[in-house]
Amino acid sequence: MLQFLLRRTFGAVVILVLLSAFTFFVFFGAGDPAAMSCGKNCTADNIALIHQNLGLDKPLPTQYWDWLVGIFAGRDYSIGHCSAPCFGYSFATKQDVWSTLIDRLPTTASLAIGGAAVFLTVGLGTGLLAAYKRGSLIDKVLTSISMVLSSAQIYILGPIALGLFVYSGLMDSPKYVNFTSDPAGWFMGLLLPWVVMATIFTAQYTRMSRSTMIEQLQEEHVRTAKAKGMSSSYVFLRYAWRGSLIPIVTILGMDLSSLFGGAMITEFTFQLAGVGRLAIDSVITLDLPMVLGVLVFSAALILVFNIIVDATYAFIDPRVRLS
Amino acid sequence: MTTLTKTEGTTVPSGSDPFLSVRDLHVRFSTEDGIVKAVDGLSFDLERGETLGIVGESGSGKSVTNLAILGLHNPKATEIGGEIMLDGQELTGAKERTLEKLRGNKMAMIFQDALTALSPYYTVGRQIAEPFMKHTGASKREGRQRAIEMLTKVGIPQPNLRVDDYPHQFSGGMRQRAMIAMALVCNPQLLIADEPTTALDVTVQAQILDLLKDLQQEFGSAIILITHDLGVVANTADKLLVMYAGRAVERGSVKEILTEPRHPYTWGLLSSMPRLSSDVSEALHPIPGSPPSLLNPPSGCPFNPRCGFTGEVGGSSCTDERPPLAPGRAAACHLSAEQKQTFFIEQIKPRLG
């Protein structure tokens, strides 16, 4: 297991280096980053100064190397020392990229965790219920609802929810409050985004857990368990459910990594300052260091969740376990 | 559905009721294409300590019958009629709770392919111990002890280590033994073995069959052995039921059926089986055609489209009238008793060598 983790971590690091190098060369090789950093009314002197400050007059590979070293060792700019991990300074806000990311992370993480809690409980719960009561009225109602909801979009549901609950004065505008200082405020502030975001995901989990459960219930080993006299709820939860976990964990890993990397549409719709919002803003303002930072951060999350998912497989299915 | 038709032997042999009695069993599945009559009026009896072989081609209703005894069909899509009595207890229409208490306890089943029939997610030991713990209220420790004991009994080497293995760590023969250990863990009085050796090579086959026999002697269980291999029943079973298109077409002791079969279908089965004693140049005689669709079975005798003897029966009774199966030693065929004997001795027996 340890060997597996080490191998996968090494692979992930290689991917991150390649990804960041590619992005870096595209960003800093094409066009003049100094002009982007400087803004509209920029004198030639200013641009020259920025070139020097950011090290843009050095060859591109050296620039990339400096950027890479900065992540682990920190880096000195003319405006001061940027301590490790240093992803440079934002062109737009002149803030340290890493601290901006860290600043935005709690909002995104809260959104992801709360949303996942909602869509997992509701999605898996209704999926299991529909599978257990397959063919019944409950099954048909749940399947139809999830079909309708899965074709909905956050940018449609979001404004509707805002109109119904916020603009009508029933609730305050969604906002992020620090969990440790005010748990109730944190909960109430994010409730609406959680529910709206989860609505889209729930439908997917309902349909998937229903169909994999129905598939599993037809497995021969499930029938054997019944032939042994095990009760139907035991067979359902211990035998069929166990086999349904693999596809569910796979999808969950992908969803969580993208949610932690920033739920762009949800954050934008509800005006929450998370990583997703940061990504949108920095792309719009051509804030290259920030885009690069968000990109590497999101990619790292996807890789980490992939490793977690693969390790989880081994816990679920002994056939995957490496001896 | 519970009214008995008199087409098959409904009389019970003298004395007490048999241990297992199946009377006029019907199993129907509703599918998108219509209703499949998988089992259509089947009756048989089985006593403790006896082994009944059920043979027939794929789709003749062998497995469906036995799943019906355990009540494992999906009740929503299946209609079961007739009567199944186990030790005086009615099983058709019994409550799920009642059946749960019997399954794995009084009646148990060995499935064909142990790789798919055992769960990949739990250890062999746990899967063997589960029914024992459920039916006897034993603790986890006792369950594990019992699992080791059963693995020893079915001849798994190092059972105290192997008990913690997963099915994929076992070889095919060992998995089948583990499957048998699981079925026998509560000393069932009725054991249904659905092609228990089909997925195994011949040497392991013989070992598994011997094992079943030994265990039967020890516990006095009744065994139903489902197979399409007449060689398997020849050495193992006492009584034989030949099934075709959801019905029994011939019934008798193994010796009777193997030495003087009376139904053209049984003749076909025997002729299509290679024999060591026969000449290598002697061609096998497969039954022409394929089993009929159970959605729309042929009228009259379901075997008539494949039967080479319809011309010998006067009139059109083969296509019009379904031949009944008399009680006791019998074959459901319109040929007269003399005809059956003559054809068998003159045409079939020489082929069998």
XYZ file of C-alpha atoms in Angstrom:
676
model
C 0.000 0.000 0.000
C 2.817 2.371 0.953
C 4.614 1.550 -2.257
C 1.431 2.204 -4.177
C 0.983 5.592 -2.523
C 4.589 6.585 -3.159
C 4.386 5.575 -6.786
C 1.154 7.444 -7.314
C 2.429 10.553 -5.518
C 5.525 10.598 -7.690
C 3.357 10.270 -10.781
C 1.169 13.126 -9.603
C 4.182 15.391 -9.081
C 5.441 14.656 -12.587
C 2.030 15.513 -14.024
C 1.921 18.771 -12.057
C 5.384 19.820 -13.273
C 4.489 19.069 -16.897
C 1.157 20.838 -16.598
C 2.588 23.940 -14.971
C 5.497 24.072 -17.420
C 3.159 23.863 -20.393
C 0.890 26.548 -18.987
C 3.804 28.733 -17.991
C 5.363 28.609 -21.436
C 2.076 29.423 -23.107
C 1.303 32.272 -20.699
C 4.690 33.878 -20.453
C 5.929 32.993 -23.924
C 3.086 34.601 -25.849
C 2.446 38.330 -25.552
C 4.006 40.607 -23.022
C 3.053 39.842 -19.444
C 4.504 43.153 -18.326
C 1.987 45.068 -20.423
C -0.812 42.993 -18.873
C 0.523 43.633 -15.416
C 0.942 47.339 -15.972
C -2.488 48.188 -17.239
C -3.720 50.611 -19.905
C -1.818 53.883 -19.495
C 1.634 52.474 -19.270
C 4.878 54.150 -20.224
C 7.740 52.301 -21.834
C 9.825 53.011 -18.750
C 7.282 51.349 -16.525
C 7.194 48.258 -18.706
C 10.972 48.052 -18.661
C 10.900 48.322 -14.888
C 8.319 45.573 -14.573
C 10.366 43.417 -16.909
C 13.276 43.765 -14.586
C 11.261 43.299 -11.391
C 9.533 40.133 -12.580
C 12.613 38.761 -14.258
C 10.856 38.789 -17.616
C 14.021 39.677 -19.504
C 15.549 36.321 -18.609
C 15.061 33.364 -20.964
C 11.738 31.509 -20.547
C 13.148 28.248 -19.100
C 15.006 30.244 -16.450
C 11.825 32.111 -15.602
C 10.005 28.825 -15.196
C 12.802 27.421 -13.070
C 12.692 30.487 -10.828
C 8.920 30.073 -10.489
C 9.299 26.391 -9.647
C 12.054 26.991 -7.102
C 9.965 29.767 -5.587
C 7.234 27.282 -4.689
C 9.625 25.333 -2.492
C 12.156 27.931 -1.393
C 10.441 31.292 -1.624
C 11.558 34.095 -3.857
C 12.791 37.670 -3.591
C 11.045 40.351 -5.610
C 11.863 44.042 -5.668
C 8.711 44.660 -3.656
C 9.838 42.248 -1.005
C 10.379 38.603 -0.103
C 7.728 36.099 -1.058
C 8.005 33.169 1.311
C 7.504 29.559 0.244
C 5.247 28.330 -1.182
C 5.536 31.278 -3.535
C 3.418 31.333 -6.694
C 4.260 34.970 -7.372
C 2.134 38.086 -7.047
C -1.163 38.854 -8.669
C -0.990 41.376 -11.521
C -4.394 42.702 -10.587
C -4.335 42.979 -6.798
C -0.567 42.843 -6.182
C -1.366 40.252 -3.528
C 0.610 37.089 -2.940
C -1.078 34.334 -5.027
C -0.729 31.644 -2.372
C -2.208 33.690 0.448
C -5.096 34.729 -1.807
C -5.777 31.066 -2.521
C -5.577 30.150 1.161
C -7.873 33.054 1.890
C -10.476 31.838 -0.613
C -10.206 28.156 0.281
C -12.474 28.042 3.388
C -15.419 29.361 1.374
C -14.923 26.808 -1.374
C -14.236 23.976 1.065
C -17.345 24.809 3.105
C -19.395 24.902 -0.063
C -17.982 21.556 -1.219
C -18.337 19.745 2.101
C -21.845 21.002 2.845
C -23.027 20.439 -0.707
C -21.556 16.940 -0.762
C -23.220 16.121 2.559
C -26.565 17.152 1.116
C -26.274 15.422 -2.244
C -24.824 12.246 -0.782
C -27.513 11.764 1.863
C -30.394 12.749 -0.370
C -29.023 11.240 -3.570
C -27.930 7.889 -2.178
C -30.933 7.704 0.134
C -33.463 8.172 -2.648
C -31.456 5.949 -4.996
C -31.444 3.086 -2.489
C -35.111 3.574 -1.721
C -35.985 3.554 -5.422
C -33.939 0.385 -5.959
C -35.498 -1.339 -2.936
C -38.997 -0.423 -4.080
C -38.218 -1.015 -7.719
C -41.237 -0.741 -9.982
C -43.413 0.818 -7.290
C -44.997 4.243 -7.356
C -42.264 5.638 -5.086
C -39.628 4.414 -7.517
C -41.391 6.013 -10.470
C -41.877 9.334 -8.694
C -38.262 9.479 -7.498
C -36.884 8.497 -10.902
C -39.004 11.113 -12.662
C -38.024 13.863 -10.252
C -34.349 13.056 -10.593
C -34.703 12.997 -14.369
C -36.168 16.512 -14.339
C -33.624 17.844 -11.844
C -30.656 16.344 -13.634
C -31.511 18.441 -16.656
C -31.669 21.616 -14.556
C -28.711 24.003 -14.266
C -27.385 26.017 -11.355
C -27.606 29.312 -13.232
C -31.321 28.649 -13.685
C -32.111 27.179 -10.272
C -29.868 29.707 -8.472
C -31.691 32.880 -9.515
C -35.048 31.159 -8.931
C -33.982 30.197 -5.408
C -32.624 33.683 -4.794
C -35.878 35.192 -5.975
C -37.992 32.909 -3.825
C -35.991 33.095 -0.604
C -33.685 36.113 -0.627
C -35.310 38.855 -2.672
C -38.628 38.043 -0.981
C -36.968 38.745 2.360
C -37.255 35.242 3.799
C -33.516 34.751 4.076
C -30.395 36.882 4.095
C -28.146 36.892 1.055
C -25.839 33.883 1.032
C -22.492 34.726 2.521
C -19.511 33.002 3.995
C -18.975 33.342 7.746
C -16.080 31.661 9.483
C -17.265 28.344 10.914
C -15.239 28.593 14.125
C -16.501 32.035 15.012
C -20.175 31.549 14.156
C -21.298 27.993 13.252
C -24.971 28.940 12.982
C -24.197 31.883 10.710
C -21.941 29.660 8.636
C -24.744 27.151 8.232
C -27.486 29.657 7.434
C -25.234 31.682 5.134
C -24.412 28.687 2.929
C -27.672 26.761 3.170
C -29.151 28.077 -0.056
C -26.024 27.513 -2.213
C -25.678 24.009 -0.745
C -29.210 23.049 -1.590
C -29.140 24.541 -5.073
C -25.774 23.006 -5.900
C -26.748 19.663 -4.376
C -29.955 19.561 -6.419
C -27.963 19.138 -9.605
C -25.671 16.485 -8.120
C -28.394 14.659 -6.185
C -30.200 13.616 -9.338
C -27.035 12.034 -10.668
C -26.426 10.091 -7.452
C -30.039 8.970 -7.259
C -29.994 7.557 -10.736
C -26.582 5.989 -10.396
C -27.107 4.364 -7.010
C -30.489 3.057 -8.153
C -29.169 1.495 -11.328
C -26.031 -0.024 -9.788
C -28.069 -1.430 -6.906
C -30.549 -3.026 -9.300
C -27.632 -4.459 -11.244
C -26.019 -5.780 -8.065
C -29.259 -7.304 -6.817
C -29.252 -9.518 -9.888
C -25.748 -10.778 -9.176
C -25.506 -14.454 -8.428
C -23.688 -13.945 -5.149
C -26.560 -11.803 -3.947
C -28.929 -14.640 -4.745
C -26.638 -17.014 -2.842
C -26.861 -14.778 0.200
C -30.642 -14.995 -0.033
C -30.428 -18.764 -0.448
C -28.515 -18.864 2.838
C -31.531 -17.385 4.571
C -30.120 -13.906 5.101
C -32.896 -11.313 5.447
C -33.631 -9.103 2.475
C -32.451 -5.950 4.239
C -29.166 -7.671 5.161
C -28.692 -8.877 1.600
C -29.540 -5.413 0.310
C -27.195 -3.485 2.570
C -24.328 -5.913 3.040
C -24.105 -7.640 -0.308
C -25.655 -5.471 -3.004
C -24.583 -2.132 -1.485
C -20.979 -3.228 -1.131
C -20.795 -3.926 -4.840
C -22.378 -0.592 -5.715
C -19.750 1.397 -3.849
C -17.037 1.312 -6.514
C -18.849 3.337 -9.204
C -20.234 5.696 -6.562
C -16.810 6.361 -5.045
C -15.387 6.932 -8.518
C -17.916 9.618 -9.378
C -17.732 11.113 -5.898
C -13.951 11.508 -6.195
C -14.318 13.365 -9.465
C -17.090 15.571 -8.132
C -15.270 16.416 -4.908
C -12.029 17.290 -6.667
C -13.833 19.660 -8.994
C -15.873 21.135 -6.139
C -12.812 21.764 -3.965
C -11.106 23.279 -6.982
C -13.870 25.868 -7.029
C -17.556 25.659 -7.832
C -17.411 28.472 -10.366
C -21.048 28.759 -11.325
C -22.373 28.371 -7.799
C -19.908 30.875 -6.379
C -20.660 33.300 -9.175
C -24.434 32.916 -8.848
C -24.403 33.449 -5.084
C -21.626 36.058 -5.022
C -19.360 33.971 -2.821
C -15.656 34.745 -2.842
C -14.243 31.256 -3.308
C -11.570 29.703 -5.476
C -13.960 29.326 -8.390
C -14.774 33.007 -8.331
C -11.071 33.751 -8.118
C -10.454 31.638 -11.231
C -13.102 33.488 -13.214
C -11.920 36.913 -12.100
C -8.273 36.210 -12.806
C -9.025 34.830 -16.266
C -11.086 37.922 -17.096
C -8.342 40.295 -15.924
C -5.573 38.209 -17.557
C -3.970 37.871 -14.146
C -1.450 35.264 -15.283
C 0.242 34.362 -11.964
C -3.158 33.939 -10.327
C -4.539 31.788 -13.162
C -1.433 29.637 -13.005
C -1.743 29.318 -9.233
C -5.432 28.328 -9.355
C -4.752 25.915 -12.173
C -1.932 24.109 -10.370
C -3.993 24.071 -7.178
C -7.047 22.549 -8.886
C -4.941 20.035 -10.775
C -3.237 19.000 -7.539
C -6.652 18.472 -5.935
C -7.817 16.275 -8.799
C -4.661 14.185 -8.510
C -4.980 13.879 -4.734
C -8.602 12.792 -4.966
C -7.684 10.297 -7.668
C -5.148 8.716 -5.355
C -7.659 8.672 -2.496
C -10.263 7.030 -4.733
C -7.808 4.370 -5.909
C -6.788 3.652 -2.325
C -10.463 3.412 -1.360
C -11.036 0.754 -4.038
C -8.651 -1.490 -2.150
C -10.727 -1.122 1.006
C -13.960 -1.866 -0.819
C -12.863 -4.709 -3.067
C -10.333 -7.247 -1.767
C -9.551 -8.297 -5.335
C -7.937 -4.900 -5.905
C -5.852 -5.149 -2.750
C -2.162 -5.435 -3.460
C -0.554 -8.200 -1.505
C -53.781 -22.699 -9.654
C -53.845 -24.952 -6.651
C -56.372 -27.349 -8.098
C -54.598 -30.512 -9.016
C -54.788 -31.707 -12.568
C -54.778 -35.443 -12.861
C -52.313 -35.562 -15.710
C -49.391 -36.608 -13.565
C -49.043 -38.937 -10.646
C -50.799 -37.290 -7.779
C -51.061 -40.360 -5.656
C -48.603 -40.504 -2.840
C -46.928 -43.832 -2.184
C -48.444 -45.693 0.735
C -47.328 -44.834 4.229
C -46.491 -41.379 5.565
C -46.106 -38.248 3.466
C -42.823 -37.942 1.600
C -40.174 -35.580 2.952
C -40.367 -33.349 -0.100
C -43.394 -33.440 -2.285
C -43.857 -31.279 -5.372
C -47.327 -31.381 -6.865
C -48.338 -29.880 -10.181
C -45.797 -27.087 -9.936
C -46.199 -24.206 -12.359
C -43.712 -21.385 -12.673
C -44.535 -18.582 -15.081
C -42.498 -15.474 -15.794
C -44.046 -12.442 -17.351
C -41.637 -10.993 -19.878
C -42.012 -8.275 -22.479
C -42.674 -10.899 -25.118
C -45.341 -12.703 -23.121
C -45.641 -15.333 -20.451
C -42.909 -17.951 -20.245
C -44.122 -21.238 -18.839
C -40.794 -22.301 -17.390
C -42.261 -25.153 -15.365
C -45.600 -26.543 -16.422
C -47.186 -29.087 -14.134
C -44.302 -30.904 -12.496
C -44.703 -33.449 -9.692
C -42.168 -35.522 -7.821
C -41.408 -36.886 -4.364
C -38.205 -37.281 -2.455
C -37.449 -39.144 0.764
C -34.731 -38.479 3.331
C -31.417 -40.056 2.408
C -32.421 -40.320 -1.240
C -30.821 -38.604 -4.200
C -32.980 -37.469 -7.074
C -31.255 -36.614 -10.323
C -32.964 -34.125 -12.608
C -31.608 -34.129 -16.140
C -32.527 -32.231 -19.251
C -31.169 -29.689 -21.700
C -30.650 -26.050 -20.814
C -33.954 -24.283 -20.461
C -35.912 -27.394 -19.561
C -36.878 -25.933 -16.202
C -34.461 -27.780 -13.906
C -32.986 -24.772 -12.149
C -36.248 -22.853 -12.154
C -37.925 -25.720 -10.294
C -35.334 -25.709 -7.576
C -35.225 -21.960 -7.205
C -38.991 -22.237 -6.723
C -38.510 -24.726 -3.889
C -36.297 -22.199 -2.106
C -38.658 -19.403 -3.062
C -35.911 -17.382 -4.720
C -37.871 -16.097 -7.679
C -38.711 -12.438 -7.855
C -42.349 -12.474 -6.703
C -43.249 -9.476 -8.864
C -42.394 -11.082 -12.173
C -43.132 -14.704 -11.312
C -46.311 -16.627 -10.819
C -45.926 -19.883 -8.939
C -48.748 -22.404 -8.707
C -49.117 -25.879 -7.335
C -47.855 -27.254 -4.098
C -44.434 -27.759 -2.582
C -44.465 -29.539 0.781
C -41.275 -29.897 2.766
C -41.648 -32.149 5.787
C -45.337 -31.316 5.977
C -44.820 -27.579 5.548
C -46.298 -25.737 2.598
C -43.664 -23.634 0.807
C -45.572 -22.063 -2.073
C -47.109 -18.850 -0.876
C -45.271 -19.091 2.453
C -44.236 -15.827 4.086
C -40.780 -14.490 3.290
C -39.941 -14.697 7.011
C -40.837 -18.385 7.125
C -38.742 -19.111 4.059
C -35.772 -17.172 5.449
C -35.765 -19.471 8.458
C -35.743 -22.551 6.239
C -33.221 -21.390 3.641
C -29.667 -22.294 4.457
C -31.001 -24.183 7.456
C -33.414 -26.974 6.574
C -32.916 -26.595 2.829
C -29.773 -25.368 1.167
C -28.504 -24.943 -2.335
C -25.161 -25.416 -4.050
C -24.889 -23.204 -7.098
C -23.198 -23.975 -10.337
C -20.434 -21.411 -10.623
C -18.835 -20.782 -7.262
C -16.830 -17.836 -8.572
C -19.926 -15.778 -9.249
C -22.038 -17.402 -6.542
C -19.679 -16.395 -3.739
C -19.404 -12.729 -2.881
C -15.999 -11.289 -3.800
C -16.207 -8.820 -0.916
C -16.216 -11.109 2.114
C -13.916 -13.848 3.321
C -14.851 -17.449 2.681
C -15.025 -17.986 6.431
C -17.475 -15.183 6.955
C -19.684 -16.378 4.129
C -19.763 -19.889 5.572
C -20.344 -18.667 9.115
C -23.157 -16.238 8.219
C -26.001 -18.748 7.845
C -24.756 -20.683 10.865
C -24.803 -17.581 13.043
C -28.178 -16.540 11.707
C -29.896 -19.895 12.150
C -28.310 -21.089 15.395
C -27.681 -17.753 17.081
C -23.997 -18.598 17.386
C -21.456 -15.884 18.165
C -18.831 -14.656 15.715
C -16.185 -16.823 17.391
C -18.347 -19.933 17.220
C -19.219 -19.094 13.628
C -15.568 -18.903 12.706
C -14.871 -22.163 14.533
C -17.715 -23.793 12.634
C -16.415 -22.418 9.321
C -12.997 -23.949 9.997
C -14.661 -27.233 10.913
C -16.662 -27.229 7.675
C -13.629 -26.355 5.564
C -11.827 -29.299 7.161
C -14.776 -31.541 6.367
C -14.792 -30.626 2.686
C -11.063 -31.181 2.495
C -9.560 -27.701 2.273
C -5.904 -27.832 3.382
C -4.860 -25.510 6.247
C -8.463 -24.534 7.009
C -7.533 -22.304 9.943
C -5.553 -20.086 7.546
C -7.768 -20.453 4.501
C -10.818 -19.378 6.480
C -9.645 -15.760 6.164
C -9.039 -15.936 2.425
C -11.277 -14.328 -0.138
C -12.931 -16.463 -2.830
C -10.588 -15.155 -5.530
C -7.662 -16.605 -3.596
C -9.150 -20.109 -3.903
C -8.816 -22.411 -6.911
C -11.963 -23.430 -8.786
C -12.258 -26.796 -7.042
C -11.634 -25.262 -3.639
C -14.265 -22.621 -4.259
C -16.796 -25.307 -5.091
C -15.828 -27.109 -1.863
C -16.249 -23.873 0.059
C -19.650 -23.475 -1.576
C -20.573 -26.970 -0.401
C -19.270 -26.178 3.089
C -21.499 -23.104 3.086
C -24.557 -25.098 2.016
C -23.935 -27.794 4.607
C -23.041 -25.589 7.547
C -26.448 -26.046 9.203
C -26.772 -29.751 8.274
C -29.655 -29.185 5.853
C -32.150 -31.998 5.417
C -32.703 -31.047 1.805
C -29.733 -30.192 -0.352
C -30.210 -28.929 -3.878
C -27.094 -29.113 -6.010
C -27.481 -27.194 -9.257
C -24.846 -28.529 -11.634
C -22.291 -28.619 -8.816
C -19.532 -30.054 -10.990
C -20.167 -28.535 -14.404
C -17.529 -25.839 -14.039
C -14.888 -28.282 -12.786
C -12.505 -30.648 -14.510
C -13.268 -34.339 -14.387
C -10.917 -35.391 -11.581
C -12.238 -32.696 -9.284
C -15.763 -33.585 -10.386
C -15.419 -37.100 -9.017
C -14.025 -35.800 -5.718
C -16.891 -33.375 -5.291
C -19.496 -36.051 -6.034
C -17.854 -38.420 -3.546
C -17.888 -35.648 -0.997
C -21.609 -35.107 -1.491
C -22.244 -38.822 -1.061
C -20.198 -39.001 2.125
C -21.972 -36.025 3.587
C -25.332 -37.506 2.681
C -24.451 -40.678 4.527
C -23.422 -38.702 7.546
C -26.481 -36.468 7.790
C -29.111 -38.490 5.935
C -30.047 -35.504 3.807
C -32.192 -35.700 0.716
C -30.336 -34.434 -2.338
C -31.627 -33.067 -5.597
C -28.877 -33.185 -8.166
C -29.503 -31.063 -11.220
C -27.304 -31.830 -14.178
C -27.267 -32.251 -17.911
C -24.589 -34.923 -17.569
C -26.015 -38.421 -17.357
C -22.582 -39.690 -16.335
C -22.835 -37.665 -13.128
C -26.232 -39.055 -12.111
C -25.312 -42.610 -13.022
C -22.993 -42.912 -10.044
C -24.692 -40.573 -7.655
C -28.471 -40.583 -7.865
C -31.087 -43.144 -6.848
C -34.028 -41.782 -8.781
C -34.115 -39.857 -12.002
C -36.439 -37.322 -13.517
C -35.958 -36.384 -17.158
C -37.293 -32.924 -17.896
C -38.236 -31.417 -21.205
C -39.853 -28.030 -21.826
C -40.837 -27.516 -18.218
C -42.343 -30.967 -17.709
C -41.183 -34.376 -16.565
C -41.132 -36.724 -19.529
C -39.718 -39.801 -17.829
C -39.435 -40.952 -14.267
C -37.832 -44.002 -12.683
C -34.841 -45.317 -10.829
C -31.457 -44.481 -12.299
C -30.886 -48.089 -13.213
C -34.237 -48.376 -14.953
C -33.791 -45.256 -16.982
C -30.210 -45.890 -17.967
C -30.761 -49.531 -18.923
C -34.225 -49.383 -20.442
C -35.277 -45.812 -21.162
C -38.778 -45.473 -22.556
C -38.997 -41.923 -23.866
C -37.604 -40.885 -27.263
C -36.085 -37.802 -25.613
C -34.209 -39.939 -23.080
C -33.066 -42.135 -25.967
C -31.753 -38.991 -27.620
C -29.912 -37.904 -24.483
C -28.283 -41.323 -24.104
C -27.367 -41.585 -27.787
C -25.675 -38.214 -27.752
C -23.380 -39.235 -24.912
C -19.948 -40.603 -25.849
C -19.013 -43.956 -24.290
C -15.632 -45.396 -23.604
C -16.794 -48.885 -24.549
C -18.060 -47.965 -28.009
C -16.078 -47.960 -31.221
C -14.294 -44.671 -31.976
C -15.620 -44.726 -35.504
C -19.180 -44.941 -34.145
C -20.854 -41.547 -34.668
C -22.787 -39.907 -31.884
C -26.449 -39.236 -32.508
C -27.380 -35.778 -31.324
C -31.026 -34.832 -30.905
C -31.940 -32.757 -33.962
C -33.254 -29.214 -33.509
C -33.163 -27.183 -30.342
C -35.346 -26.959 -27.224
C -38.698 -25.288 -27.912
C -39.515 -21.744 -26.973
C -41.384 -21.748 -23.701
C -43.208 -18.599 -24.762
C -45.031 -20.572 -27.386
C -44.471 -24.307 -26.856
C -45.501 -26.773 -29.580
C -49.015 -28.161 -29.260
C -49.505 -31.708 -28.114
C -46.306 -33.416 -27.011
C -43.682 -30.639 -26.730
C -41.044 -33.021 -28.089
C -42.945 -33.804 -31.312
C -40.989 -31.458 -33.652
C -37.729 -33.220 -32.751
C -39.046 -36.729 -32.316
C -38.223 -39.401 -34.893
C -41.037 -41.678 -33.820
C -44.139 -39.530 -34.389
C -44.920 -41.543 -37.517
C -45.228 -44.701 -35.444
C -48.058 -43.246 -33.400
C -51.378 -43.585 -35.124
C -53.379 -40.463 -35.990
C -52.258 -36.993 -34.966
C -52.159 -37.449 -31.203
C -48.473 -36.344 -31.025
C -49.381 -32.858 -32.237
C -52.823 -32.676 -30.665
C -52.675 -34.294 -27.298
C -50.145 -33.939 -24.559
C -49.143 -37.409 -23.330
C -49.680 -37.827 -19.586
C -47.021 -39.125 -17.220
C -48.408 -41.973 -15.177
C -47.354 -42.372 -11.518
C -44.317 -44.464 -10.653
C -41.981 -45.709 -13.359
C -43.335 -44.038 -16.485
C -42.643 -42.061 -19.641
C -44.884 -39.395 -21.123
C -45.119 -40.699 -24.679
C -47.914 -41.806 -27.003
C -46.011 -44.883 -28.137
C -47.427 -48.088 -26.697
C -45.409 -50.007 -24.122
C -44.575 -52.719 -26.698
C -43.504 -50.136 -29.282
C -41.227 -48.440 -26.780
C -39.594 -51.735 -25.942
C -39.231 -52.826 -29.535
C -37.784 -49.508 -30.752
C -35.387 -49.309 -27.872
C -34.064 -52.846 -28.329
C -33.972 -52.719 -32.109
C -32.839 -49.167 -32.846
C -31.436 -47.459 -29.787
C -29.663 -50.100 -27.763
C -27.195 -51.063 -30.539
C -26.041 -47.416 -30.656
C -25.332 -47.348 -26.968
C -22.882 -50.204 -27.245
